[in-house]
Amino acid sequence: MDLRLVEHPLVAHKLTHLRSVDTDSPTFRRLTEELVTLLAYEATRQVRIEPTTVRTPVADAEGVRLVKPEPLVVPILRAGLGMLEGMSRLMPTAEVGFVGMVRNEETLQPVTYAERLPQDLAGRQCYVLDPMLATGGSLGGTIRFLVDRGADDITCICLLAAPEGIERLQELTADLEVPCTLVVAAVDEKLDQNGYIVPGLGDAGDRLYGVAD
Ligand code: PRP
Ligand code: URA
């Protein structure tokens, strides 16, 4: 798995604001969107394109366009939904598939409660959105769904990652034929005894949308 840490002063600035316990939910949502757009710029560096020609008011110009089938963006519900708008702004023609997962906070195992993806992902580049990579269970489970359906290139975009989660994803993707990339704004220190990223930003879903049971 290719790990890309996006080091940019604007990313660091926005992330600092996002982490703060004093940042309210509307601001948290806005910052999440802004951060995703910045990360997506890096994450889509290898998006597939093909040559095309357009007519300018003056002459023909050689250019490029996205190949078909278009990429598939997959936010992991709930918190990944907060990243969708920022991603769609950059790649409005991408299609969107959904995976709903919640972590059992005692076992830390992900439970899948929703899944709406195209049956056949052959030839598709997929971009998975989840703000938090903690133990890696949720992202790992989603990568499996995509690989099982034939996705041939997977890029995960996360705001924060724990070293433990990165290690787990490295192990999980080591045997896959499919190239996997992880793009993150920061790698934090560790997980705490409850599986939370330290220093992290708390529960991303709750901060975006309010506390859910
Ligand atoms: C959070 C987060 C990730 C997951 C990360 O979701 O958005 O999906 O935890 O943890 P993991 O790497 O240990 O699997 P959560 O399960 O809290 O659900 P939510 O998005 O509905 O709040
Ligand atoms: N999920 C979150 O939302 N935050 C964490 O720190 C870990 C998992």
Tab-separated table of C-alpha atoms and ligand atoms in Angstrom:
chain	number	residue	atom	x	y	z
A	1	MET	CA	0.000	0.000	0.000
A	2	ASP	CA	1.249	3.406	-0.973
A	3	LEU	CA	0.974	5.862	1.958
A	4	ARG	CA	0.834	9.565	1.081
A	5	LEU	CA	0.956	12.142	3.835
A	6	VAL	CA	-0.190	15.489	2.493
A	7	GLU	CA	2.120	18.110	3.965
A	8	HIS	CA	0.744	21.538	3.192
A	9	PRO	CA	0.429	24.563	5.476
A	10	LEU	CA	-3.270	25.056	4.662
A	11	VAL	CA	-4.019	21.411	5.430
A	12	ALA	CA	-2.171	21.655	8.753
A	13	HIS	CA	-3.945	24.914	9.613
A	14	LYS	CA	-7.436	23.599	8.864
A	15	LEU	CA	-6.743	20.320	10.629
A	16	THR	CA	-5.646	22.128	13.774
A	17	HIS	CA	-8.913	24.069	13.799
A	18	LEU	CA	-10.877	20.856	13.146
A	19	ARG	CA	-9.301	19.046	16.088
A	20	SER	CA	-10.157	21.750	18.605
A	21	VAL	CA	-12.847	20.817	21.098
A	22	ASP	CA	-14.124	24.404	20.720
A	23	THR	CA	-14.957	23.972	17.016
A	24	ASP	CA	-18.721	23.731	16.607
A	25	SER	CA	-20.527	21.331	14.296
A	26	PRO	CA	-21.224	23.733	11.363
A	27	THR	CA	-17.569	24.797	11.329
A	28	PHE	CA	-16.450	21.168	11.656
A	29	ARG	CA	-18.519	20.258	8.582
A	30	ARG	CA	-17.154	23.158	6.556
A	31	LEU	CA	-13.544	22.399	7.489
A	32	THR	CA	-14.020	18.717	6.663
A	33	GLU	CA	-15.245	19.625	3.176
A	34	GLU	CA	-12.386	22.042	2.616
A	35	LEU	CA	-9.809	19.511	3.797
A	36	VAL	CA	-11.192	16.791	1.562
A	37	THR	CA	-10.947	19.002	-1.501
A	38	LEU	CA	-7.289	19.648	-0.702
A	39	LEU	CA	-6.569	15.960	-0.067
A	40	ALA	CA	-8.536	14.910	-3.140
A	41	TYR	CA	-6.267	17.031	-5.296
A	42	GLU	CA	-3.367	14.817	-4.199
A	43	ALA	CA	-5.421	11.611	-4.177
A	44	THR	CA	-6.543	11.984	-7.795
A	45	ARG	CA	-3.056	12.494	-9.193
A	46	GLN	CA	-3.322	9.089	-10.952
A	47	VAL	CA	-6.944	9.370	-12.058
A	48	ARG	CA	-7.263	7.843	-15.508
A	49	ILE	CA	-7.494	10.233	-18.416
A	50	GLU	CA	-7.394	10.040	-22.184
A	51	PRO	CA	-6.513	12.560	-24.865
A	52	THR	CA	-9.225	14.692	-26.409
A	53	THR	CA	-9.438	17.772	-28.597
A	54	VAL	CA	-11.605	20.843	-28.014
A	55	ARG	CA	-12.213	23.814	-30.222
A	56	THR	CA	-11.316	27.108	-28.497
A	57	PRO	CA	-12.610	30.401	-29.994
A	58	VAL	CA	-9.243	30.551	-31.753
A	59	ALA	CA	-8.123	27.026	-32.705
A	60	ASP	CA	-8.161	23.348	-31.774
A	61	ALA	CA	-6.524	22.548	-28.427
A	62	GLU	CA	-5.253	19.163	-27.317
A	63	GLY	CA	-6.490	18.247	-23.848
A	64	VAL	CA	-7.609	15.334	-21.700
A	65	ARG	CA	-10.819	13.966	-20.224
A	66	LEU	CA	-11.631	11.329	-17.591
A	67	VAL	CA	-11.972	7.834	-19.050
A	68	LYS	CA	-15.163	5.824	-18.773
A	69	PRO	CA	-16.267	4.119	-16.605
A	70	GLU	CA	-15.919	7.146	-14.361
A	71	PRO	CA	-14.378	6.691	-10.908
A	72	LEU	CA	-16.579	5.536	-8.038
A	73	VAL	CA	-16.529	7.506	-4.789
A	74	VAL	CA	-17.490	5.498	-1.688
A	75	PRO	CA	-18.147	7.367	1.550
A	76	ILE	CA	-18.312	5.092	4.615
A	77	LEU	CA	-21.430	6.146	6.518
A	78	ARG	CA	-21.860	8.036	8.674
A	79	ALA	CA	-18.780	10.179	8.998
A	80	GLY	CA	-17.562	9.621	5.440
A	81	LEU	CA	-20.692	11.375	4.209
A	82	GLY	CA	-19.247	14.609	5.558
A	83	MET	CA	-16.451	14.227	2.994
A	84	LEU	CA	-18.628	13.590	-0.062
A	85	GLU	CA	-19.413	17.190	-0.994
A	86	GLY	CA	-15.750	18.197	-0.880
A	87	MET	CA	-14.823	15.268	-3.126
A	88	SER	CA	-17.713	15.813	-5.555
A	89	ARG	CA	-16.695	19.425	-5.968
A	90	LEU	CA	-13.405	18.243	-7.445
A	91	MET	CA	-14.817	15.324	-9.485
A	92	PRO	CA	-18.490	16.102	-10.132
A	93	THR	CA	-18.959	13.373	-12.748
A	94	ALA	CA	-17.817	10.528	-10.470
A	95	GLU	CA	-20.508	8.059	-9.407
A	96	VAL	CA	-21.177	7.393	-5.735
A	97	GLY	CA	-21.627	4.076	-3.903
A	98	PHE	CA	-22.419	3.741	-0.219
A	99	VAL	CA	-21.200	1.510	2.597
A	100	GLY	CA	-22.676	1.899	6.086
A	101	MET	CA	-20.496	0.619	8.912
A	102	VAL	CA	-20.490	1.203	12.618
A	103	ARG	CA	-17.811	0.087	14.982
A	104	ASN	CA	-18.939	-1.972	17.946
A	105	GLU	CA	-17.353	0.153	20.646
A	106	GLU	CA	-16.721	-2.887	22.889
A	107	THR	CA	-15.176	-5.316	20.413
A	108	LEU	CA	-13.983	-2.535	18.012
A	109	GLN	CA	-15.194	-4.761	15.150
A	110	PRO	CA	-17.059	-3.044	12.276
A	111	VAL	CA	-20.689	-4.006	11.664
A	112	THR	CA	-22.024	-3.445	8.125
A	113	TYR	CA	-25.607	-2.117	8.158
A	114	ALA	CA	-25.889	-0.819	4.593
A	115	GLU	CA	-24.234	-1.414	1.266
A	116	ARG	CA	-25.218	0.038	-2.098
A	117	LEU	CA	-22.496	-0.461	-4.659
A	118	PRO	CA	-22.515	-1.404	-8.354
A	119	GLN	CA	-22.316	-5.232	-8.676
A	120	ASP	CA	-19.498	-5.046	-11.171
A	121	LEU	CA	-16.591	-2.741	-10.452
A	122	ALA	CA	-14.277	-4.154	-13.119
A	123	GLY	CA	-12.078	-1.449	-14.528
A	124	ARG	CA	-13.202	1.106	-11.937
A	125	GLN	CA	-10.967	3.319	-9.866
A	126	CYS	CA	-12.511	3.693	-6.410
A	127	TYR	CA	-12.040	6.485	-3.878
A	128	VAL	CA	-13.055	5.566	-0.332
A	129	LEU	CA	-13.842	8.381	2.089
A	130	ASP	CA	-13.599	8.049	5.870
A	131	PRO	CA	-12.213	10.758	8.146
A	132	MET	CA	-10.776	8.318	10.702
A	133	LEU	CA	-8.501	5.299	10.303
A	134	ALA	CA	-8.301	3.916	13.842
A	135	THR	CA	-7.994	0.103	14.115
A	136	GLY	CA	-8.519	-0.186	10.356
A	137	GLY	CA	-11.535	-2.501	10.661
A	138	SER	CA	-13.998	-0.251	8.804
A	139	LEU	CA	-11.666	0.719	5.981
A	140	GLY	CA	-10.349	-2.844	5.692
A	141	GLY	CA	-13.900	-4.217	5.409
A	142	THR	CA	-14.774	-1.686	2.719
A	143	ILE	CA	-11.644	-2.471	0.691
A	144	ARG	CA	-12.720	-6.133	0.767
A	145	PHE	CA	-16.203	-5.259	-0.589
A	146	LEU	CA	-14.630	-3.331	-3.454
A	147	VAL	CA	-12.017	-5.946	-4.318
A	148	ASP	CA	-14.644	-8.714	-4.266
A	149	ARG	CA	-16.599	-6.781	-6.924
A	150	GLY	CA	-13.602	-6.329	-9.170
A	151	ALA	CA	-12.317	-2.822	-8.386
A	152	ASP	CA	-8.865	-2.591	-9.888
A	153	ASP	CA	-7.503	0.483	-8.137
A	154	ILE	CA	-8.417	1.767	-4.651
A	155	THR	CA	-7.493	5.042	-2.991
A	156	CYS	CA	-8.585	5.749	0.576
A	157	ILE	CA	-8.777	9.349	1.763
A	158	CYS	CA	-8.665	9.908	5.534
A	159	LEU	CA	-8.145	12.993	7.630
A	160	LEU	CA	-6.429	11.238	10.535
A	161	ALA	CA	-4.788	7.832	10.841
A	162	ALA	CA	-3.347	5.897	13.771
A	163	PRO	CA	-0.120	3.925	13.208
A	164	GLU	CA	-1.989	0.776	14.307
A	165	GLY	CA	-4.600	1.235	11.564
A	166	ILE	CA	-1.993	1.893	8.895
A	167	GLU	CA	-0.138	-1.278	9.904
A	168	ARG	CA	-3.341	-3.309	9.740
A	169	LEU	CA	-4.161	-1.975	6.277
A	170	GLN	CA	-0.605	-2.701	5.123
A	171	GLU	CA	-1.052	-6.331	6.204
A	172	LEU	CA	-4.504	-6.591	4.687
A	173	THR	CA	-3.518	-5.176	1.314
A	174	ALA	CA	-0.160	-6.973	1.083
A	175	ASP	CA	-1.669	-9.995	-0.711
A	176	LEU	CA	-4.096	-8.070	-2.900
A	177	GLU	CA	-3.485	-7.862	-6.618
A	178	VAL	CA	-5.182	-4.458	-6.558
A	179	PRO	CA	-3.031	-1.354	-6.040
A	180	CYS	CA	-4.097	0.495	-2.877
A	181	THR	CA	-3.173	4.008	-1.822
A	182	LEU	CA	-3.855	5.766	1.461
A	183	VAL	CA	-3.883	9.574	1.478
A	184	VAL	CA	-3.934	11.237	4.913
A	185	ALA	CA	-3.599	14.719	6.351
A	186	ALA	CA	-1.862	13.470	9.517
A	187	VAL	CA	-0.629	10.318	11.221
A	188	ASP	CA	-1.271	10.636	14.944
A	189	GLU	CA	0.523	9.108	17.911
A	190	LYS	CA	-1.506	6.029	18.873
A	191	LEU	CA	-4.872	4.548	19.810
A	192	ASP	CA	-6.096	4.783	23.388
A	193	GLN	CA	-7.606	1.856	25.343
A	194	ASN	CA	-11.022	2.630	23.772
A	195	GLY	CA	-9.700	2.554	20.224
A	196	TYR	CA	-9.761	6.352	19.837
A	197	ILE	CA	-7.031	8.163	17.962
A	198	VAL	CA	-4.720	10.217	20.223
A	199	PRO	CA	-4.689	13.205	20.061
A	200	GLY	CA	-7.251	12.784	17.251
A	201	LEU	CA	-10.408	14.848	17.148
A	202	GLY	CA	-12.855	12.675	19.069
A	203	ASP	CA	-15.778	10.917	17.392
A	204	ALA	CA	-15.925	12.293	13.847
A	205	GLY	CA	-19.537	11.174	13.214
A	206	ASP	CA	-20.767	12.775	16.422
A	207	ARG	CA	-18.920	15.997	15.705
A	208	LEU	CA	-20.387	16.177	12.206
A	209	TYR	CA	-23.929	15.086	12.932
A	210	GLY	CA	-24.499	14.862	16.694
A	211	VAL	CA	-24.305	11.997	19.141
A	212	ALA	CA	-25.851	8.726	17.931
A	213	ASP	CA	-26.500	5.687	20.136
B	1	PRP	C1	-15.816	5.870	12.875
B	1	PRP	C2	-15.059	6.410	11.689
B	1	PRP	C3	-14.612	5.154	10.991
B	1	PRP	C4	-14.375	4.192	12.134
B	1	PRP	C5	-12.902	4.079	12.366
B	1	PRP	O1	-17.089	5.498	12.523
B	1	PRP	O2	-15.830	7.249	10.883
B	1	PRP	O3	-15.568	4.633	10.090
B	1	PRP	O4	-15.009	4.774	13.284
B	1	PRP	O5	-12.619	3.115	13.286
B	1	PRP	P1	-11.862	1.748	12.908
B	1	PRP	O6	-10.705	2.131	12.052
B	1	PRP	O7	-11.436	1.225	14.255
B	1	PRP	O8	-12.823	0.852	12.206
B	1	PRP	P2	-18.137	4.960	13.591
B	1	PRP	O9	-18.052	3.484	13.691
B	1	PRP	O10	-17.998	5.725	14.869
B	1	PRP	O11	-19.525	5.284	12.913
B	1	PRP	P3	-20.153	6.697	12.480
B	1	PRP	O12	-19.392	7.161	11.283
B	1	PRP	O13	-21.572	6.345	12.162
B	1	PRP	O14	-20.060	7.661	13.627
B	2	URA	N1	-13.697	6.745	15.241
B	2	URA	C1	-13.721	8.087	15.472
B	2	URA	O1	-14.660	8.786	15.054
B	2	URA	N2	-12.708	8.629	16.161
B	2	URA	C2	-11.667	7.900	16.619
B	2	URA	O2	-10.759	8.474	17.235
B	2	URA	C3	-11.663	6.520	16.378
B	2	URA	C4	-12.694	5.970	15.672
